[in-house]
PDB file of C-alpha atoms in Angstrom:
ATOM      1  CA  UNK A   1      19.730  54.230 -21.256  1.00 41.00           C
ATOM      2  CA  UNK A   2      17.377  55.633 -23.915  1.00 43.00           C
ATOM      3  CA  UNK A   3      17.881  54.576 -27.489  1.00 45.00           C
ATOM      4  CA  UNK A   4      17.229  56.451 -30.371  1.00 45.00           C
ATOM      5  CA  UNK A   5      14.084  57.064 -31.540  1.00 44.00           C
ATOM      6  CA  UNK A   6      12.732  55.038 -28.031  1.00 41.00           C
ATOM      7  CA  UNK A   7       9.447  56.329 -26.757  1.00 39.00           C
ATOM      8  CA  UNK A   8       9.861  56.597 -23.324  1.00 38.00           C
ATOM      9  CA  UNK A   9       5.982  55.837 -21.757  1.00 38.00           C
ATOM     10  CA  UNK A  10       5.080  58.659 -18.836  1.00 40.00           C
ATOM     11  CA  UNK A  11       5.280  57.540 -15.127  1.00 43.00           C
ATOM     12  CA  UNK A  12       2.107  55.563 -13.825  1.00 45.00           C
ATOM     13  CA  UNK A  13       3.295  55.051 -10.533  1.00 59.00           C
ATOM     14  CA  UNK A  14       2.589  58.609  -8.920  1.00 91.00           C
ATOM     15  CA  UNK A  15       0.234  58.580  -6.088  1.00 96.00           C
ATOM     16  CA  UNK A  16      -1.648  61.234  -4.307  1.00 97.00           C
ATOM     17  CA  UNK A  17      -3.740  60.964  -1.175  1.00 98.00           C
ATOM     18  CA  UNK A  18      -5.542  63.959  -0.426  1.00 98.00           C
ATOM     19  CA  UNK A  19      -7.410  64.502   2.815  1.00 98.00           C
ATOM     20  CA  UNK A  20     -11.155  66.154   2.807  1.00 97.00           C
ATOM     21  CA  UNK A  21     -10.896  68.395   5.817  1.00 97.00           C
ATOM     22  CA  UNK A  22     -12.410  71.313   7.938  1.00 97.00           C
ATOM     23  CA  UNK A  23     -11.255  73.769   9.933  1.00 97.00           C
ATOM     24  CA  UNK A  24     -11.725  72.394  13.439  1.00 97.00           C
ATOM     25  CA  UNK A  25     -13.782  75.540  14.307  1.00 96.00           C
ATOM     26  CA  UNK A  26     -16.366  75.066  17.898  1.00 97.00           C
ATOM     27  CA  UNK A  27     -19.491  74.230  16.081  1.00 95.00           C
ATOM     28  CA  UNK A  28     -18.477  73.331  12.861  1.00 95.00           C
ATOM     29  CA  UNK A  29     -16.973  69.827  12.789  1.00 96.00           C
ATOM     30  CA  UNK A  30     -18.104  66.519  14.546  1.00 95.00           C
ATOM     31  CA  UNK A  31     -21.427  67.727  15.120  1.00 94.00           C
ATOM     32  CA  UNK A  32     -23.350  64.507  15.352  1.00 93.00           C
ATOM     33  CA  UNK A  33     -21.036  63.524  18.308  1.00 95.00           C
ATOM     34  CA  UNK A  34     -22.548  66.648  20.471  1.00 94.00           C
ATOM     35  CA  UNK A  35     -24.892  64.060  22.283  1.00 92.00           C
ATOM     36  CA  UNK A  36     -21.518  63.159  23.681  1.00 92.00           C
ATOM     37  CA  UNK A  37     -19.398  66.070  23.370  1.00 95.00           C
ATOM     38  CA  UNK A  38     -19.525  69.759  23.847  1.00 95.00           C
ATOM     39  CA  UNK A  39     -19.075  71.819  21.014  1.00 96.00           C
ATOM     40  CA  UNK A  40     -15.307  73.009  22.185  1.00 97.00           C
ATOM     41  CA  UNK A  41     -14.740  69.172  23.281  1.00 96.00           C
ATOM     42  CA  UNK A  42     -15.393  68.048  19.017  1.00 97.00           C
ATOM     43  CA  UNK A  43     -13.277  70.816  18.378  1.00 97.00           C
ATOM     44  CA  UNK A  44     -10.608  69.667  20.124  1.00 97.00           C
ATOM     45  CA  UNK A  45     -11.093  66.243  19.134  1.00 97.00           C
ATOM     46  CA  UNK A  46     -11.358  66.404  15.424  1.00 97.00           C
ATOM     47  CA  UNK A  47      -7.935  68.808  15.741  1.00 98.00           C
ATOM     48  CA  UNK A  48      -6.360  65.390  17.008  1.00 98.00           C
ATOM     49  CA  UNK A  49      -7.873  63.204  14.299  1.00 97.00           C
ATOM     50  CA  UNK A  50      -6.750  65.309  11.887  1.00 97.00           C
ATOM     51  CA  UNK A  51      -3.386  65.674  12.834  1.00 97.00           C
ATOM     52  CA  UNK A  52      -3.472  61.833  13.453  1.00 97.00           C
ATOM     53  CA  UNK A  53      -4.669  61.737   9.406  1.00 97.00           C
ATOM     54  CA  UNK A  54      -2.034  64.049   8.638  1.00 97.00           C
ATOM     55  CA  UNK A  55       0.948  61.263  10.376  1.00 97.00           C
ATOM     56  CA  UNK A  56      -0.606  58.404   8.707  1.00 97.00           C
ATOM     57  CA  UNK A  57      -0.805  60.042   5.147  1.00 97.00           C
ATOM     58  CA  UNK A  58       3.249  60.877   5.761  1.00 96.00           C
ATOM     59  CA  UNK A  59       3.831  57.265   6.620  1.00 96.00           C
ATOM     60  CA  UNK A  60       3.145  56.114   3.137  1.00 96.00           C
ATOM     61  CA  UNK A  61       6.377  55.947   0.641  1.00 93.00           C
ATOM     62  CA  UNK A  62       6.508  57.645  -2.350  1.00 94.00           C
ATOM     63  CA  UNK A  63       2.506  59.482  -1.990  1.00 96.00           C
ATOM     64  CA  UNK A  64       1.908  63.490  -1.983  1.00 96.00           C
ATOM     65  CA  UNK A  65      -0.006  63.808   0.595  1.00 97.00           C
ATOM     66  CA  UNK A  66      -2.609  66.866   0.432  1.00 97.00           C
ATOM     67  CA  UNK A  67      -5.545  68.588   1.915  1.00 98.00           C
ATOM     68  CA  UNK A  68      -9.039  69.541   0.321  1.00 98.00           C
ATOM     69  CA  UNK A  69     -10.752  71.446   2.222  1.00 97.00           C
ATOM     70  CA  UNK A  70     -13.406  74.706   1.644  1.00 96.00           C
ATOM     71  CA  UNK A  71     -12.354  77.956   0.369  1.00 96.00           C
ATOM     72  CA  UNK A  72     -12.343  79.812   3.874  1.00 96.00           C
ATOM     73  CA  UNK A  73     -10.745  77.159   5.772  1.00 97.00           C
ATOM     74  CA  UNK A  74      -7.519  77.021   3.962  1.00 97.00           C
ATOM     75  CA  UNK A  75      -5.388  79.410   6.140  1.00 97.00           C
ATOM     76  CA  UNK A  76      -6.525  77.545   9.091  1.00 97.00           C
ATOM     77  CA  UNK A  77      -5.436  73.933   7.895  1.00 97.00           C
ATOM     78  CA  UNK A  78      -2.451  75.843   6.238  1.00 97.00           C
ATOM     79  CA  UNK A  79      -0.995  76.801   9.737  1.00 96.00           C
ATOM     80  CA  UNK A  80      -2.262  73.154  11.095  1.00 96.00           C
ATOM     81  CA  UNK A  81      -0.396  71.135   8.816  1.00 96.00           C
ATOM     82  CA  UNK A  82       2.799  73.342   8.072  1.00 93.00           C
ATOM     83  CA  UNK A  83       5.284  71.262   5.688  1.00 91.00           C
ATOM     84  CA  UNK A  84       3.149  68.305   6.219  1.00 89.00           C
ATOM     85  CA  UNK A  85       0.584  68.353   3.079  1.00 95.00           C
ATOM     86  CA  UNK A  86      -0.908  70.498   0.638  1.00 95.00           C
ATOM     87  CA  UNK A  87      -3.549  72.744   1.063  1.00 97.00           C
ATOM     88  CA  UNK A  88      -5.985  73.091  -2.011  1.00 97.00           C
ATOM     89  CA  UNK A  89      -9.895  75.160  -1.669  1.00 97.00           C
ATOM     90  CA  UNK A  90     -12.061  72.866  -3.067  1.00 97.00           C
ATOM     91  CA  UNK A  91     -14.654  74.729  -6.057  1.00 94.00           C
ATOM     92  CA  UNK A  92     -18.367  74.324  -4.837  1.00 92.00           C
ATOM     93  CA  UNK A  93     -19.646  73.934  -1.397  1.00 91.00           C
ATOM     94  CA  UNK A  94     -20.740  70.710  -0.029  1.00 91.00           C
ATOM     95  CA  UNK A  95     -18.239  67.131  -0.147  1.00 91.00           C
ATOM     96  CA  UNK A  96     -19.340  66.364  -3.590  1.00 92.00           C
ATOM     97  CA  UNK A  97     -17.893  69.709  -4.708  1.00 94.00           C
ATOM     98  CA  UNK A  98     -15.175  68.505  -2.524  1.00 95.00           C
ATOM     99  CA  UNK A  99     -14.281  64.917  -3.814  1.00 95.00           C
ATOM    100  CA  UNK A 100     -15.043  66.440  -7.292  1.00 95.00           C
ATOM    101  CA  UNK A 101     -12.372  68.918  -7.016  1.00 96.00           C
ATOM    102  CA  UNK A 102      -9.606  66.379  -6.097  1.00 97.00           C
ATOM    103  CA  UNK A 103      -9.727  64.446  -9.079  1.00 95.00           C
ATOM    104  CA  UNK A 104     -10.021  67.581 -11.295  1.00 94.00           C
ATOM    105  CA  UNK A 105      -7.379  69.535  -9.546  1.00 95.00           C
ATOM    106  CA  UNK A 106      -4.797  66.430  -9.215  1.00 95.00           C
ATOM    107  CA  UNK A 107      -5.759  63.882 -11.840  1.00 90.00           C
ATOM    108  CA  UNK A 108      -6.610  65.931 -14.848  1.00 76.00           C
ATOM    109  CA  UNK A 109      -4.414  65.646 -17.684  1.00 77.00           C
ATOM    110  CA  UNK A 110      -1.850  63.627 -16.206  1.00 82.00           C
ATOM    111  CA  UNK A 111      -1.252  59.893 -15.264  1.00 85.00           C
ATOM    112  CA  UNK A 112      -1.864  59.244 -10.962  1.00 93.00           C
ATOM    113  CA  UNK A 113      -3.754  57.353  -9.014  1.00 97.00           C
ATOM    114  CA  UNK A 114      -5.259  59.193  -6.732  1.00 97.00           C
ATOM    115  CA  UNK A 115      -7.498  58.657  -3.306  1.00 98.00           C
ATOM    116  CA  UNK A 116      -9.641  61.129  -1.559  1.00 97.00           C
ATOM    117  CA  UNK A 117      -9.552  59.940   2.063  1.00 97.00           C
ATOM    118  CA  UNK A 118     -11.473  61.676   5.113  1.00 95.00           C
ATOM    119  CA  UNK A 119     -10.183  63.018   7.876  1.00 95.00           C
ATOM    120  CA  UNK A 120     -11.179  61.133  10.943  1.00 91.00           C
ATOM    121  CA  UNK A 121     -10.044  57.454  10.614  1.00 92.00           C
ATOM    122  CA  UNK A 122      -6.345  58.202  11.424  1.00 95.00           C
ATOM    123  CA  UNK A 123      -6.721  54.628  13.615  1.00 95.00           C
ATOM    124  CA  UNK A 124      -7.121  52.894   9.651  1.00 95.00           C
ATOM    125  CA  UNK A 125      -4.163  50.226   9.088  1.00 95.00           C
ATOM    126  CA  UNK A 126      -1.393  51.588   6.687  1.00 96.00           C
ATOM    127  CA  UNK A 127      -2.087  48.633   4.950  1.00 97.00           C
ATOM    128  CA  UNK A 128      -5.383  49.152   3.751  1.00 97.00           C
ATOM    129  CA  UNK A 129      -4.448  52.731   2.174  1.00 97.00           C
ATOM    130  CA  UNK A 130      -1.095  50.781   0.372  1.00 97.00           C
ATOM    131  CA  UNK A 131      -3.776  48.117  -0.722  1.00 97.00           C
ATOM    132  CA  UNK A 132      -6.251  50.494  -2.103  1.00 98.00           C
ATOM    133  CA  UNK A 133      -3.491  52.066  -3.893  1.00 98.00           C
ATOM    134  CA  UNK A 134      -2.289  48.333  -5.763  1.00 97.00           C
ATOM    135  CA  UNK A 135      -6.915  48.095  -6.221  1.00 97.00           C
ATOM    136  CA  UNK A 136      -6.581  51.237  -8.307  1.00 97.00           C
ATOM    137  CA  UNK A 137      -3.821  50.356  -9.965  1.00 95.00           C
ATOM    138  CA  UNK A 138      -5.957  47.559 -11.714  1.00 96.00           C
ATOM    139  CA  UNK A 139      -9.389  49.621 -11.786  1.00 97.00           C
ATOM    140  CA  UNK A 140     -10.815  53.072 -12.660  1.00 96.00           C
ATOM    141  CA  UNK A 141     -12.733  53.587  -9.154  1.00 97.00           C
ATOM    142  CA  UNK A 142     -11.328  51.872  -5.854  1.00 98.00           C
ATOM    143  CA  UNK A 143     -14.028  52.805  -2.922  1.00 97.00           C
ATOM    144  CA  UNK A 144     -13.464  51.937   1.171  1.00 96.00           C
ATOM    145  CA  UNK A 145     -16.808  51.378   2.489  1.00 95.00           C
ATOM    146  CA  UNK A 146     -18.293  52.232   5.757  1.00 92.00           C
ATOM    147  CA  UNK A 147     -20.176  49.829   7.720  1.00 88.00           C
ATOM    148  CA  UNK A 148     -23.411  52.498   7.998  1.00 86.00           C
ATOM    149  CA  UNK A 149     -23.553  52.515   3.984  1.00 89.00           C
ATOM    150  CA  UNK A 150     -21.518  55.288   3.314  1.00 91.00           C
ATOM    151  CA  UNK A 151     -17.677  55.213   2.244  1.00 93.00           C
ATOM    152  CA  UNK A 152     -14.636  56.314   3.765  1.00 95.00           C
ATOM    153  CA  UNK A 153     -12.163  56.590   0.547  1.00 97.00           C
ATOM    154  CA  UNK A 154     -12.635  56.865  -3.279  1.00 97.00           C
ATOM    155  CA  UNK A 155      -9.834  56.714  -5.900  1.00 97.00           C
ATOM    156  CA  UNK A 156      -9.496  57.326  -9.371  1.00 96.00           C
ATOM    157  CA  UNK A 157      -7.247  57.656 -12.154  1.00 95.00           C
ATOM    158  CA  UNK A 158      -9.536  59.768 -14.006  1.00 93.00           C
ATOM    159  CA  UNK A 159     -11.508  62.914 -13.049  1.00 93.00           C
ATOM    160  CA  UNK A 160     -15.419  61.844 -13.840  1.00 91.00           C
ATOM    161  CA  UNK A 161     -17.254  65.448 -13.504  1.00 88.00           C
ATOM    162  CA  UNK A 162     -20.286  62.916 -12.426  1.00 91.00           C
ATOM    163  CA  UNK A 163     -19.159  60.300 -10.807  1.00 92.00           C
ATOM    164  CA  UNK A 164     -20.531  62.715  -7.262  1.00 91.00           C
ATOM    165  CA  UNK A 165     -23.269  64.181  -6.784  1.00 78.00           C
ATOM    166  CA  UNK A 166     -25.010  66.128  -3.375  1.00 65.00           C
ATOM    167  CA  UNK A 167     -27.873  63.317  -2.944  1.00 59.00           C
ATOM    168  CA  UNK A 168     -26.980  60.667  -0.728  1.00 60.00           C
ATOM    169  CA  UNK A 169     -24.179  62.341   0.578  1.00 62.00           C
ATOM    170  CA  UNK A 170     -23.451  61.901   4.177  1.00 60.00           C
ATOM    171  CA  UNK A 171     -26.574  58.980   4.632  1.00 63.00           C
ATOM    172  CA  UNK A 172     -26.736  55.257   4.731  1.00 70.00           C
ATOM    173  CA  UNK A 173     -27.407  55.355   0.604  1.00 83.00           C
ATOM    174  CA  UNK A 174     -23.785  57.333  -0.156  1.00 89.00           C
ATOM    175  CA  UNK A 175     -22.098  54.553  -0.800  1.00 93.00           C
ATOM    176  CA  UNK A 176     -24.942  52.750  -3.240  1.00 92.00           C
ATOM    177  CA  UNK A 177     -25.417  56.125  -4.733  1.00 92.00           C
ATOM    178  CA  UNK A 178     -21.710  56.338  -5.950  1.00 93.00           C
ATOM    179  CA  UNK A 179     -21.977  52.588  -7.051  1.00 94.00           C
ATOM    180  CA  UNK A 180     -25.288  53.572  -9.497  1.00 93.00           C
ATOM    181  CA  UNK A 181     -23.260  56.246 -11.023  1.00 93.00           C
ATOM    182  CA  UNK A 182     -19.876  54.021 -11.639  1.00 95.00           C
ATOM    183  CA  UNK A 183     -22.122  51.419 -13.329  1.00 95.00           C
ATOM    184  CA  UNK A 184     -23.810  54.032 -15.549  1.00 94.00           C
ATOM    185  CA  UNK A 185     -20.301  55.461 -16.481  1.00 95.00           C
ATOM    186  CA  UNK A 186     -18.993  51.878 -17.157  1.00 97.00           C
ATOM    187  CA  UNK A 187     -16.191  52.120 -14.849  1.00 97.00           C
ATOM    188  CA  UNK A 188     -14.530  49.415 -12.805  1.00 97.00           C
ATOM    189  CA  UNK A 189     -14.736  49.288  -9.307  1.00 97.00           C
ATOM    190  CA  UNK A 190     -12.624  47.425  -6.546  1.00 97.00           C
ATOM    191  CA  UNK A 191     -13.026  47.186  -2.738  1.00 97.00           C
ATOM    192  CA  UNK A 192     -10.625  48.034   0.149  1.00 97.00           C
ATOM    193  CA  UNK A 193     -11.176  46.566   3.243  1.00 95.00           C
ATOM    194  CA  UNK A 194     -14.530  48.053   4.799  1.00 95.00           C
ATOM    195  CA  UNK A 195     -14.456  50.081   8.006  1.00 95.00           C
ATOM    196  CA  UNK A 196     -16.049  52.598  10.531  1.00 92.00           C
ATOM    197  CA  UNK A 197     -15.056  56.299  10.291  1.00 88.00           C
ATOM    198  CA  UNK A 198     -16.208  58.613  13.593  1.00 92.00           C
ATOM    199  CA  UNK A 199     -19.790  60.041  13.311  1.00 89.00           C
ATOM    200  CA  UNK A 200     -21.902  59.133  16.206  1.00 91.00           C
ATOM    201  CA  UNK A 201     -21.430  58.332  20.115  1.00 92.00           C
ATOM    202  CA  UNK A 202     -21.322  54.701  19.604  1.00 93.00           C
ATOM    203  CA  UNK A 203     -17.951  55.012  17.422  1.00 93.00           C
ATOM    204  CA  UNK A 204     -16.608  57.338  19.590  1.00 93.00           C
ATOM    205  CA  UNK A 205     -16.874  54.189  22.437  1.00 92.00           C
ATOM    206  CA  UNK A 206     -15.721  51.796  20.162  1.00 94.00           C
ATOM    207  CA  UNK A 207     -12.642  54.155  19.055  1.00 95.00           C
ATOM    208  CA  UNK A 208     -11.629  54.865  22.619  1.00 95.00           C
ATOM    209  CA  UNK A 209     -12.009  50.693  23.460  1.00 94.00           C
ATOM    210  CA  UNK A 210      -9.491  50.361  20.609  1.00 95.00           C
ATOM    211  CA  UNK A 211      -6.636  52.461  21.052  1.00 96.00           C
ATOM    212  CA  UNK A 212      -6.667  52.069  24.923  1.00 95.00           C
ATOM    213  CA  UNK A 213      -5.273  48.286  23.625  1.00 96.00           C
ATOM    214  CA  UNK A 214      -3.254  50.580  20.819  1.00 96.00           C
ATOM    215  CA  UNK A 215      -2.807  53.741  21.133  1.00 96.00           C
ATOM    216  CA  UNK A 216       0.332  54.467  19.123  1.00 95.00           C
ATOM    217  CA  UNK A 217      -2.259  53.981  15.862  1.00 94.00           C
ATOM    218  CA  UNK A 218      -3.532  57.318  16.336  1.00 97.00           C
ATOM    219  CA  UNK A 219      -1.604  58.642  19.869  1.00 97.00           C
ATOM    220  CA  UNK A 220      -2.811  62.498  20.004  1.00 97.00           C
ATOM    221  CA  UNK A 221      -6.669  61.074  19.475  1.00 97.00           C
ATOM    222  CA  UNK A 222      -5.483  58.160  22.053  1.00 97.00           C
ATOM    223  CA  UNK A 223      -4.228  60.745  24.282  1.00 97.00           C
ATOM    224  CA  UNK A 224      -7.367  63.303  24.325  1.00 97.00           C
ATOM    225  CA  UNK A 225      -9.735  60.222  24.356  1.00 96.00           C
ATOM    226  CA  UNK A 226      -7.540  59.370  27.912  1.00 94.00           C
ATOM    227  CA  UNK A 227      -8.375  62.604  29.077  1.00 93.00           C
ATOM    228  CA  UNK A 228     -11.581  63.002  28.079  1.00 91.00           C
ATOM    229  CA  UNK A 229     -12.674  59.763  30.182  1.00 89.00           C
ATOM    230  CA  UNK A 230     -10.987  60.748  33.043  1.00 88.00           C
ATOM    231  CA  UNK A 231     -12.662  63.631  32.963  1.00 84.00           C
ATOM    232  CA  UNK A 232     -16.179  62.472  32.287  1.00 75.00           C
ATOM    233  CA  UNK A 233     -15.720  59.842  35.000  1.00 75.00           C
ATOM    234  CA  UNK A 234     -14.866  62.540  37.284  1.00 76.00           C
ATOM    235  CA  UNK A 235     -18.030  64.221  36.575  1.00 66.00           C
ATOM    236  CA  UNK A 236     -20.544  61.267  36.741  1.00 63.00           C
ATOM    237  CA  UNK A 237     -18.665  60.693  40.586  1.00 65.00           C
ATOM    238  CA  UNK A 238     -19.386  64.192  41.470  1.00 55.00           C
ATOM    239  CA  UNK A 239     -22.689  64.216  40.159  1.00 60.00           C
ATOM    240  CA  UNK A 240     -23.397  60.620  42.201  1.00 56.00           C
ATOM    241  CA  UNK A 241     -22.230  62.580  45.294  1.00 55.00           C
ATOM    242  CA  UNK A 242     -24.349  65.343  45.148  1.00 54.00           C
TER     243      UNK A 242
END
């Protein structure tokens, strides 16, 4: 009960994860895996990381779960994720437009910790998103790298207009780019647990090895990855017959 005169200090326990997302349009996600995959076949794909995201986001207790995404792809990720998230157009093109628009949209002026995640590492233990959340609770920056240099989440209970910026974004520097800039704004940093998100044809492998041994981690990518080998060993048999 509130006594009189008793200052009553603001909430500091709300949590937000919001996932940086496309459209999964044929040619415009998952390009770098089209030494593997036909445009329509990253599509498709990305679609079931995504909605893999989306069920993993959900799973956490007491988190809003949102999407960032660009301006024209909201309708589209609207009608994907129905009651499931949020869906906010980023300001800017480009992710550092992106990851900058999180923390001003959902941070500014009130008290959150919140975590900009991507969209294709649905297969990422629940554990390490509830441990990033405790990091941030106890820092002003948490960060998730990558193991090719780059990062896979970034938190913060503050929105830092500078803390992103275009260079290094999406190469092996990204992650020791953001680091140079947290230093020079004084901020402190923690670590989740590093990982691998899904850019190239050797992740791809490595996902597919994975959730054949587990697929209910992320079962609609599990499912099309299934497929998707059956089908490309069809096609290296008929090719060996002909």
């Amino acid at each position: 009960m509130k006594r009189p005169n008793e200052v009553v200090a603001p909430p500091t326990d709300e949590r937000v994860l919001v996932i940086m997302a496309k459209a999964p349009r044929i040619g415009g996600v998952k390009t770098r895996l089209l030494t593997a995959l036909s445009p329509a076949e990253a599509a498709a794909f990305y679609r079931c990381l995504l909605q893999d995201t989306l069920a993993l986001a959900r799973s956490l207790a007491n988190t809003e779960v949102a999407i960032m995404c660009p301006e024209s792809d909201v309708i589209q990720l609207m009608q994907l994720a129905g009651s499931a998230a949020t869906v906010v157009a980023q300001k800017g093109e480009g992710l550092a437009a992106g990851l900058t628009s999180v923390f001003a949209h959902f941070v500014e002026g009130r008290q959150r910790r919140v975590i900009a995640f991507n969209s294709d590492s649905p297969h990422l233990p629940r554990s390490v998103l509830e441990g990033a959340f405790e990091t941030l609770a106890a820092h002003d920056v948490v960060v998730g790298p990558t193991h090719d240099g780059g990062y896979y989440l970034v938190g913060a209970k503050a929105s830092h207009p500078t803390l992103f910026a275009a260079d290094g974004m999406g190469t092996s520097s990204a992650l020791e780019s953001l680091l140079s800039r947290v230093r020079a704004l004084k901020l402190s940093v923690g670590f989740a647990d590093p990982f691998y998100d899904i850019d190239v044809a050797d992740d791809l492998t490595r996902l597919a090895a994975e959730l054949r041994l587990a697929p209910a981690r992320a079962p609609r990518t599990a499912a099309w990855l299934k497929e998707w080998e059956v089908a490309a060993a069809r096609l290296r048999t008929d090719t060996e017959d002909l």
